[in-house]
Coordinates of C-alpha atoms in Angstrom, one line a residue:
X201 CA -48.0 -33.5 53.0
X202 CA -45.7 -32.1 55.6
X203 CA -43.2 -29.0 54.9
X204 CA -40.2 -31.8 55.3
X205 CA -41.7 -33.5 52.6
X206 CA -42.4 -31.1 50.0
X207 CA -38.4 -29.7 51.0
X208 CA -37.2 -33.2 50.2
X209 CA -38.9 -33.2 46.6
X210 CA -37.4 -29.3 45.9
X211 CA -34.0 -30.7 46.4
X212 CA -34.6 -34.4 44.4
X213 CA -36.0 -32.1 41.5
X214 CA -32.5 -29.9 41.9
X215 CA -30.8 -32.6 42.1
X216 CA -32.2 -34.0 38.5
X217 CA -31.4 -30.6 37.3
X218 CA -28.0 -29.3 38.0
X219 CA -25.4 -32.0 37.3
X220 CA -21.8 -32.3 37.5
X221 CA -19.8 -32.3 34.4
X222 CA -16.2 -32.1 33.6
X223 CA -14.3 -30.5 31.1
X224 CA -12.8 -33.0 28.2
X225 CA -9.9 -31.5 28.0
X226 CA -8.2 -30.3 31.5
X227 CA -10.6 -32.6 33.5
X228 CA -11.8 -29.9 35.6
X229 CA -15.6 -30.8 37.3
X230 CA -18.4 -27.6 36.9
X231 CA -22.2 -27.7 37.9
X232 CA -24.0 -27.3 34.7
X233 CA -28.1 -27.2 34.7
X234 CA -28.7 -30.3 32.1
X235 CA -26.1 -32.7 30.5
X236 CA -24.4 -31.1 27.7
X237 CA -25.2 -33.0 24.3
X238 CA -21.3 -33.7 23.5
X239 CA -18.0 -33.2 25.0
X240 CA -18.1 -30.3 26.9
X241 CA -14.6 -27.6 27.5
X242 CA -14.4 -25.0 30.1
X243 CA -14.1 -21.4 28.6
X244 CA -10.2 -21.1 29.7
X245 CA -9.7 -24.4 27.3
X246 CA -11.7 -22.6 24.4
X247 CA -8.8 -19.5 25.5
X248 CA -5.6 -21.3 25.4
X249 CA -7.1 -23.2 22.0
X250 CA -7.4 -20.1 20.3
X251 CA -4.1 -19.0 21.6
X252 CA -2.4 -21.8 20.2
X253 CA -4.3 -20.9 16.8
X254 CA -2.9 -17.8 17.2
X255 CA 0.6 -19.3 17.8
X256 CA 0.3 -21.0 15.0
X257 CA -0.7 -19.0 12.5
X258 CA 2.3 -16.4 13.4
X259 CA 4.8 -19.2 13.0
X260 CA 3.5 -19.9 10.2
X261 CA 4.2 -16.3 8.8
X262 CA 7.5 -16.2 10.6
X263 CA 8.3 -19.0 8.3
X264 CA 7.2 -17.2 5.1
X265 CA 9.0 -14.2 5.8
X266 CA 12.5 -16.6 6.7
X267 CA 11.8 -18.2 3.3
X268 CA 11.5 -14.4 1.2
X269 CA 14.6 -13.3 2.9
X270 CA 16.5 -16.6 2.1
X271 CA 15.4 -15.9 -1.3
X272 CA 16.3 -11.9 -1.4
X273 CA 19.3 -12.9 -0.3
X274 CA 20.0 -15.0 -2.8
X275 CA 19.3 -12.7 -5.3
X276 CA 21.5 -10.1 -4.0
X277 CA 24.3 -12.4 -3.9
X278 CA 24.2 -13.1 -7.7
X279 CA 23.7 -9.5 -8.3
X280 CA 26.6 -9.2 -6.5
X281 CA 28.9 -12.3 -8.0
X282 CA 27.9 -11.0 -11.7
X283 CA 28.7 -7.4 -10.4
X284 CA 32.4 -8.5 -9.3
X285 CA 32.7 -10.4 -12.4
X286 CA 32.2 -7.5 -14.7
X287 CA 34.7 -4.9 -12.3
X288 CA 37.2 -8.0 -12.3
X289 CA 37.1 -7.8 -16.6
X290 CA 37.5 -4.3 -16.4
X291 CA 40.2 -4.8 -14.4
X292 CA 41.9 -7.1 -16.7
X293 CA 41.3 -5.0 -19.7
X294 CA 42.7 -1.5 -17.8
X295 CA 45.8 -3.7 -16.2
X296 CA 46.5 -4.7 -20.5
X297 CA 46.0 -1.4 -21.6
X298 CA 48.6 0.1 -19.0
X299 CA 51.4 -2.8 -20.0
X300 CA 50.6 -2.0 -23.6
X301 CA 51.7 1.7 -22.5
X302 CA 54.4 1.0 -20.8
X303 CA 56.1 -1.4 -23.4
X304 CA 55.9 1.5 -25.9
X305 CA 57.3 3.9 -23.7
X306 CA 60.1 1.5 -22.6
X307 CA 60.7 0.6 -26.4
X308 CA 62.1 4.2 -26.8
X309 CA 65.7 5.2 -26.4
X310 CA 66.8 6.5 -22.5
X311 CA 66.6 9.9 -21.5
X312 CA 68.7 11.8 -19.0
X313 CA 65.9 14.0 -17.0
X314 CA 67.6 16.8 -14.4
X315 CA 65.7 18.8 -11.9
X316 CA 65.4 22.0 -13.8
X317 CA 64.3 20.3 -17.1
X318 CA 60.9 21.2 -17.9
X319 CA 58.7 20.7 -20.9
X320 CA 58.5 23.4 -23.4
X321 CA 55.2 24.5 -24.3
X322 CA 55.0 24.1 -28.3
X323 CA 53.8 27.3 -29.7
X324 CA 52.2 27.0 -33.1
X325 CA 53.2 28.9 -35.8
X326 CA 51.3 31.8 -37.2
X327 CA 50.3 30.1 -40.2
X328 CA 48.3 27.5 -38.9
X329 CA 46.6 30.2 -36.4
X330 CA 43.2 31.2 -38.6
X331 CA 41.9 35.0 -37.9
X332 CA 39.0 36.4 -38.4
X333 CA 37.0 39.5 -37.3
X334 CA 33.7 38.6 -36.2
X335 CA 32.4 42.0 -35.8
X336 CA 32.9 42.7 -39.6
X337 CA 29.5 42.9 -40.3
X338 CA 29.1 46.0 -37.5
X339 CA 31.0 47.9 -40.0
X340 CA 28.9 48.1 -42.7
X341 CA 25.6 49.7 -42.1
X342 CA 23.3 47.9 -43.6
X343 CA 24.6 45.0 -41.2
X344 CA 24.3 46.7 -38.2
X345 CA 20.9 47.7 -39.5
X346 CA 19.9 43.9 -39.8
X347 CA 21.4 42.7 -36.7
X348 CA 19.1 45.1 -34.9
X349 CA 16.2 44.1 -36.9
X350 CA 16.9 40.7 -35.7
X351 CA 17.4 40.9 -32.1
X352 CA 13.5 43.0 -32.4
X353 CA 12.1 40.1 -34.0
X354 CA 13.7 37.9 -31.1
X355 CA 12.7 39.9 -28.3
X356 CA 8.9 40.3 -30.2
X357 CA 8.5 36.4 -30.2
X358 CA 9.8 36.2 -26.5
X359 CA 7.3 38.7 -25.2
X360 CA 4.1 37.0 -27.3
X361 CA 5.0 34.0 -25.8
X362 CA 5.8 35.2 -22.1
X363 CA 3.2 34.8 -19.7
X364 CA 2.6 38.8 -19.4
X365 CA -0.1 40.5 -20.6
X366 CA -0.2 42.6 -23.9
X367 CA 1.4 46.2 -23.4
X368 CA 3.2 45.4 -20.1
X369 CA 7.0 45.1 -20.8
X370 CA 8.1 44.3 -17.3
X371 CA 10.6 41.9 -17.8
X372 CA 13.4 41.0 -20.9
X373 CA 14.7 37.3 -21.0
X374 CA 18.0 37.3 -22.5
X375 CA 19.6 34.5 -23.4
X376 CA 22.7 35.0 -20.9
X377 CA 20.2 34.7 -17.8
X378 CA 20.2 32.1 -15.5
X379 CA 17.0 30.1 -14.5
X380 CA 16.9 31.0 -11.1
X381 CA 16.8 34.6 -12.3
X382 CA 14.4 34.2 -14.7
X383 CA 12.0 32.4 -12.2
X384 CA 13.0 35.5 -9.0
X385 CA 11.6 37.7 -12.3
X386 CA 9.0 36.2 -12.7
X387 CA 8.0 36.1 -8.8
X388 CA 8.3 39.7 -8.8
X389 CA 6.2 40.4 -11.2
X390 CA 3.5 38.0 -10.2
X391 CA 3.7 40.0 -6.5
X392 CA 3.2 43.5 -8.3
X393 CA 0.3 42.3 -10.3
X394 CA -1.7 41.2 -7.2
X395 CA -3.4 38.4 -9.4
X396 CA -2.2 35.9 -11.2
X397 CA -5.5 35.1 -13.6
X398 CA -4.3 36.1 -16.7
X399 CA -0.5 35.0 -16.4
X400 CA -1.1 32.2 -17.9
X401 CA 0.5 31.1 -22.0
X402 CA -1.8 30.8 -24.4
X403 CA -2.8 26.9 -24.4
X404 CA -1.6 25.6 -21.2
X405 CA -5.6 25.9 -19.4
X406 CA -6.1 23.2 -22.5
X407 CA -3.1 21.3 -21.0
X408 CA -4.4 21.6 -17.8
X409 CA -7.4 19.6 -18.5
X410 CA -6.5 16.9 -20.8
X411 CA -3.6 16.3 -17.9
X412 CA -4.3 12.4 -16.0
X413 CA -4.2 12.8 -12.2
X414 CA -2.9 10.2 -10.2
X415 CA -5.7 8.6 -8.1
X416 CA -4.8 7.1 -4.3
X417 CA -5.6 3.6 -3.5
X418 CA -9.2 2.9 -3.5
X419 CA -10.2 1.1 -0.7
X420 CA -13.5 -0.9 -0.2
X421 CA -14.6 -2.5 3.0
X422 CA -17.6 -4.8 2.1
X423 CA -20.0 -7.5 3.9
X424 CA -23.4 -8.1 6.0
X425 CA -25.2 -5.6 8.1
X426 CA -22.3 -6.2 10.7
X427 CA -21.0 -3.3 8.9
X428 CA -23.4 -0.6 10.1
X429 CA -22.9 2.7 11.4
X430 CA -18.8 2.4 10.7
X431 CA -18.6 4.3 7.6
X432 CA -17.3 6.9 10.0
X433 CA -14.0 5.9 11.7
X434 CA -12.8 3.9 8.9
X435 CA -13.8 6.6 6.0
X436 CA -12.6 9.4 8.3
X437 CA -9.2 9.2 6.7
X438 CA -9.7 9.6 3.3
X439 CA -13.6 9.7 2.3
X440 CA -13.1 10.4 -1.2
X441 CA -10.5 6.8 -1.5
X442 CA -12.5 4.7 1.1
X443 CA -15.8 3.2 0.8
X444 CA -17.9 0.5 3.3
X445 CA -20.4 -1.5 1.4
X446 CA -23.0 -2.8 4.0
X447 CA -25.5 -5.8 2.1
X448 CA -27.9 -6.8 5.1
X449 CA -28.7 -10.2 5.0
X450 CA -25.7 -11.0 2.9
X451 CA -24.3 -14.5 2.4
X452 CA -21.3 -15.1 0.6
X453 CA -22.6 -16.6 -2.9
X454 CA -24.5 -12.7 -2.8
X455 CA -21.2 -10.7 -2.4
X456 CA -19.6 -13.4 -4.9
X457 CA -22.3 -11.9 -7.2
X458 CA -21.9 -8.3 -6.4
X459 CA -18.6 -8.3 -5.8
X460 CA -17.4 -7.4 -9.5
X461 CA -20.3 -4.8 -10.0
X462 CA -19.5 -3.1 -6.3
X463 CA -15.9 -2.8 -8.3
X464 CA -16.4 -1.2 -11.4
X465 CA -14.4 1.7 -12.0
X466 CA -12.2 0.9 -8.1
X467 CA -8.9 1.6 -10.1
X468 CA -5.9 -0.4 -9.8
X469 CA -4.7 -2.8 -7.3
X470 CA -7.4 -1.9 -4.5
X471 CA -7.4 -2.7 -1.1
X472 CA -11.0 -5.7 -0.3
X473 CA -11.7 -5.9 2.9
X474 CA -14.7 -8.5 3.4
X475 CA -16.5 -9.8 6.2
X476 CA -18.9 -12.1 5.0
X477 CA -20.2 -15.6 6.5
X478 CA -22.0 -14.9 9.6
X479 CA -25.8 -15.5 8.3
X480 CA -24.2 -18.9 6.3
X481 CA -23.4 -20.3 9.4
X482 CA -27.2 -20.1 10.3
X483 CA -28.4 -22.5 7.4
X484 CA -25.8 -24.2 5.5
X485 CA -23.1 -27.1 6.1
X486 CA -19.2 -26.6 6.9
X487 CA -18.3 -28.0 3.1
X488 CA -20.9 -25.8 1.8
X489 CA -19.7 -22.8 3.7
X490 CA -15.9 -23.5 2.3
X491 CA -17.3 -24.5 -1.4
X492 CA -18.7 -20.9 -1.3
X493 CA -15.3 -19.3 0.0
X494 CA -13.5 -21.1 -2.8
X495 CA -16.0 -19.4 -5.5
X496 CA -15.0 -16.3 -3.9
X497 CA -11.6 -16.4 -3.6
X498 CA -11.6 -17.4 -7.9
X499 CA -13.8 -14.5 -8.7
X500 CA -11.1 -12.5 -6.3
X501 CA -8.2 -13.8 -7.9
X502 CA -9.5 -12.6 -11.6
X503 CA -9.4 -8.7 -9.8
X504 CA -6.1 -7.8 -9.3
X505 CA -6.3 -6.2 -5.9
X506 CA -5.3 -6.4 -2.4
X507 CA -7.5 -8.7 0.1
X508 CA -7.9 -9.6 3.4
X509 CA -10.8 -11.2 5.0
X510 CA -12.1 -10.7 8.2
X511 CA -13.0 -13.3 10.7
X512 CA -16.3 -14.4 11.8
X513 CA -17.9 -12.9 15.1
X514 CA -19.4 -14.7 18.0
X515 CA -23.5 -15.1 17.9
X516 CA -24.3 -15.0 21.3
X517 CA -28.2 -16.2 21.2
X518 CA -27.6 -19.5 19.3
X519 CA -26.1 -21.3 21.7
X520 CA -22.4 -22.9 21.9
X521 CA -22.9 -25.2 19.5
X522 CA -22.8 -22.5 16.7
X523 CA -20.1 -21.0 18.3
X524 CA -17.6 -24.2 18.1
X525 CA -19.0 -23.9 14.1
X526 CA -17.9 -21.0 13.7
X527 CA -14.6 -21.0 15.6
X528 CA -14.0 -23.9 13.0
X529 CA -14.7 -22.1 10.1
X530 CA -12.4 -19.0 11.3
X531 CA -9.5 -21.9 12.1
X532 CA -10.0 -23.0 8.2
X533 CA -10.3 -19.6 7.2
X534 CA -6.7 -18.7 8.3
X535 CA -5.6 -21.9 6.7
X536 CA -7.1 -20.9 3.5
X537 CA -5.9 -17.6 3.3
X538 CA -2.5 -18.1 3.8
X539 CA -2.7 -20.9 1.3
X540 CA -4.0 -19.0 -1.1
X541 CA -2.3 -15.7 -0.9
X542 CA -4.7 -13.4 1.1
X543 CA -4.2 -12.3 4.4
X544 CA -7.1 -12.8 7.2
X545 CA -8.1 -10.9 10.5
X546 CA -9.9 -12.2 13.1
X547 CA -11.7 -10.8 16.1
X548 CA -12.6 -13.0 18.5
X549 CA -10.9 -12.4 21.4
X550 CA -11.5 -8.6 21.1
X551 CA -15.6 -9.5 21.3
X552 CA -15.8 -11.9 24.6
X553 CA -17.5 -9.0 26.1
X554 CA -21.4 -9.5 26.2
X555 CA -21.3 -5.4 26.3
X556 CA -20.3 -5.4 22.5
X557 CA -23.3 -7.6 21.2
X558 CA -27.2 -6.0 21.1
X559 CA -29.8 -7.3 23.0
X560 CA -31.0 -9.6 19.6
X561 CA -27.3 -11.3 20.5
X562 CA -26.6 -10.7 16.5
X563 CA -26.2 -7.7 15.5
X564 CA -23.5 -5.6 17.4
X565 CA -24.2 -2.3 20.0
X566 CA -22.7 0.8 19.4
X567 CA -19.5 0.1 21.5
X568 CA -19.4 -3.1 19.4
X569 CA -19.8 -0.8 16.2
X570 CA -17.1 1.6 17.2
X571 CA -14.8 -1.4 18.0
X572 CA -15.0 -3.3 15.1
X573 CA -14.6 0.4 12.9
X574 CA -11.4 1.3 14.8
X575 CA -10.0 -1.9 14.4
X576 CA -10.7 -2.1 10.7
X577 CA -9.4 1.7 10.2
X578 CA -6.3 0.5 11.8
X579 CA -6.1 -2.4 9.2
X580 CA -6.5 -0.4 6.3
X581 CA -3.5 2.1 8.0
X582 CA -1.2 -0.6 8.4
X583 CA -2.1 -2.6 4.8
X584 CA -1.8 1.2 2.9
X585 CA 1.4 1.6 4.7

């Protein structure tokens, strides 16, 4: 066999391998090795698709929010109607009053009024004046002794009572002082003691400790082993109110399970953040995958709290059919969420880049894990504020 031969058969088996296929939806042709098993679309297609998705799913809110305005604004205008109608019967009953007034003073007979009249001041007569000496009791001794004895026992009580220590008579709170006074007092004598320790009543360290402090928003960031290694940007914030609950290997009947446990003791109205569903797009169906969603999103609905789920990332190494699966469960997901009150943030776009995956084309790299904790800490800042 001549070299002209074996040439020929290179390009025939070329040939058989790379094949020309066009895109089903803007018709454009691209050489593909082997014929795609279904209708194939160009990567710009998959782009302006998920644009549109995008599109739709802020009209979608831009509608919601028209519809609460029209609503608030209903409100306020029958706050505002009942409002008038109360000031309008006040009105009425002030306008009656004033005629009322007017007719008796008009009933009366006419008076001639000049410029230098003026109203004399009626002086009541002496009888009707009651005196009396309050300071008849100074007089007598033994008075004056018990008025003293008194105002000793007062001052006594004040001083057991003060926050100064036993012996030290720095300060006297008299009745006739004002509270800013007292307080500059008390200042003062806090700055010659040097330490406050022992200033405290009798009681209060009791107070002190049986006193309820207000806790923040707990916030909880839970899913599959996506979740590695960003504990740090998005707990950075707050790590005593923020926790990031990684379950390798999870699916989303396992967080349904451990979802009430992980919980326990998260306060009120929490902030869920879950990204679930990436290892049930391996093994189960599309209905089974929403069937499980629904399960979660009743258990979630018994916990009063905030949620918002987080879309599904790309998986490289299996190929584009399990990509268009899960692009279609992240187009449902939206759906869902919005339908059934909790909010939904999806990632896609920002993890195109082959650089943010690991070599296993699972798992993310470190620039993937520092993306995806950035983007979640800037979720949890926006849905606290």
């Amino acid at each position: 066999m001549t070299d002209s031969e074996v040439a020929v058969g290179v390009t025939h088996v070329a040939d058989d391998t790379m094949k020309m296929t066009g895109c089903g939806s803007c018709g454009m042709y691209m050489i593909l090795e082997g014929a795609p098993g279904k209708r194939f679309v160009c990567m710009k297609c998959r782009l302006i698709e998920l644009m549109e998705e995008k599109i739709r799913g802020l009209e979608m809110q831009v509608e919601s929010l028209v519809e609460f305005r029209k609503g608030f604004e209903q409100i306020m205008e029958q706050r505002h109607e009942v409002s008038e109608g109360k000031s309008s019967d006040l009105q009425m009953e002030a306008g009656l009053g004033n005629s009322e007034g007017r007719l008796g003073e008009e009933s009366g007979q006419w008076k001639h009024v000049t410029k230098r009249t003026r109203q004399r001041k009626r002086r009541a007569s002496e009888g009707e004046i009651e005196l009396q000496n309050r300071f008849a009791e100074l007089e007598n001794e033994e008075g004056a002794q018990q008025v003293v004895t008194e105002g000793d026992r007062a001052r006594k009580k004040r001083r057991a009572v003060s926050p100064i220590g036993k012996g030290e008579e720095l300060m006297e709170i008299t009745p006739n002082m004002s509270p800013r006074r007292i307080q500059d007092g008390l200042k003062r004598i806090i700055r010659e003691n040097g330490n406050g320790k022992n200033l405290q009543p009798e009681g209060t360290g009791d107070r002190l400790e049986n006193s309820t402090v207000t806790r923040k928003r707990q916030v909880y960031v839970i899913g599959d082993s996506l979740l590695r290694r960003i504990d740090r940007p998005v707990t950075r914030a707050d790590p005593e109110n923020r926790r990031v609950c990684c379950l390798p290997g999870a699916k989303i009947r396992d967080v349904d399970l451990r979802l009430k446990r992980i919980l326990k003791g998260a306060g009120k109205n929490p902030l869920i953040i879950l990204h679930v569903g990436t290892n049930d797009t391996a093994r189960f169906s599309l209905e089974s995958i929403k069937g499980d969603y629904a399960r979660l999103g009743r258990t979630l609905k018994e916990i009063e709290a905030q949620v918002i789920f987080s879309g599904i990332l790309p998986v490289p190494r299996e190929g584009q059919q399990r990509c268009d699966k899960i692009m279609t469960i992240n187009r449902w997901l939206r759906q869902w969420c919005y339908k059934e009150g909790f909010g939904m943030y999806g990632h896609w776009e920002a993890f195109m880049d082959r650089g943010q995956i690991s070599r296993d084309g699972l798992h993310l790299s470190r620039e993937g894990n520092r993306l995806l904790g950035w983007r979640l800490a800037q979720l949890i800042k926006r849905a606290l504020n």
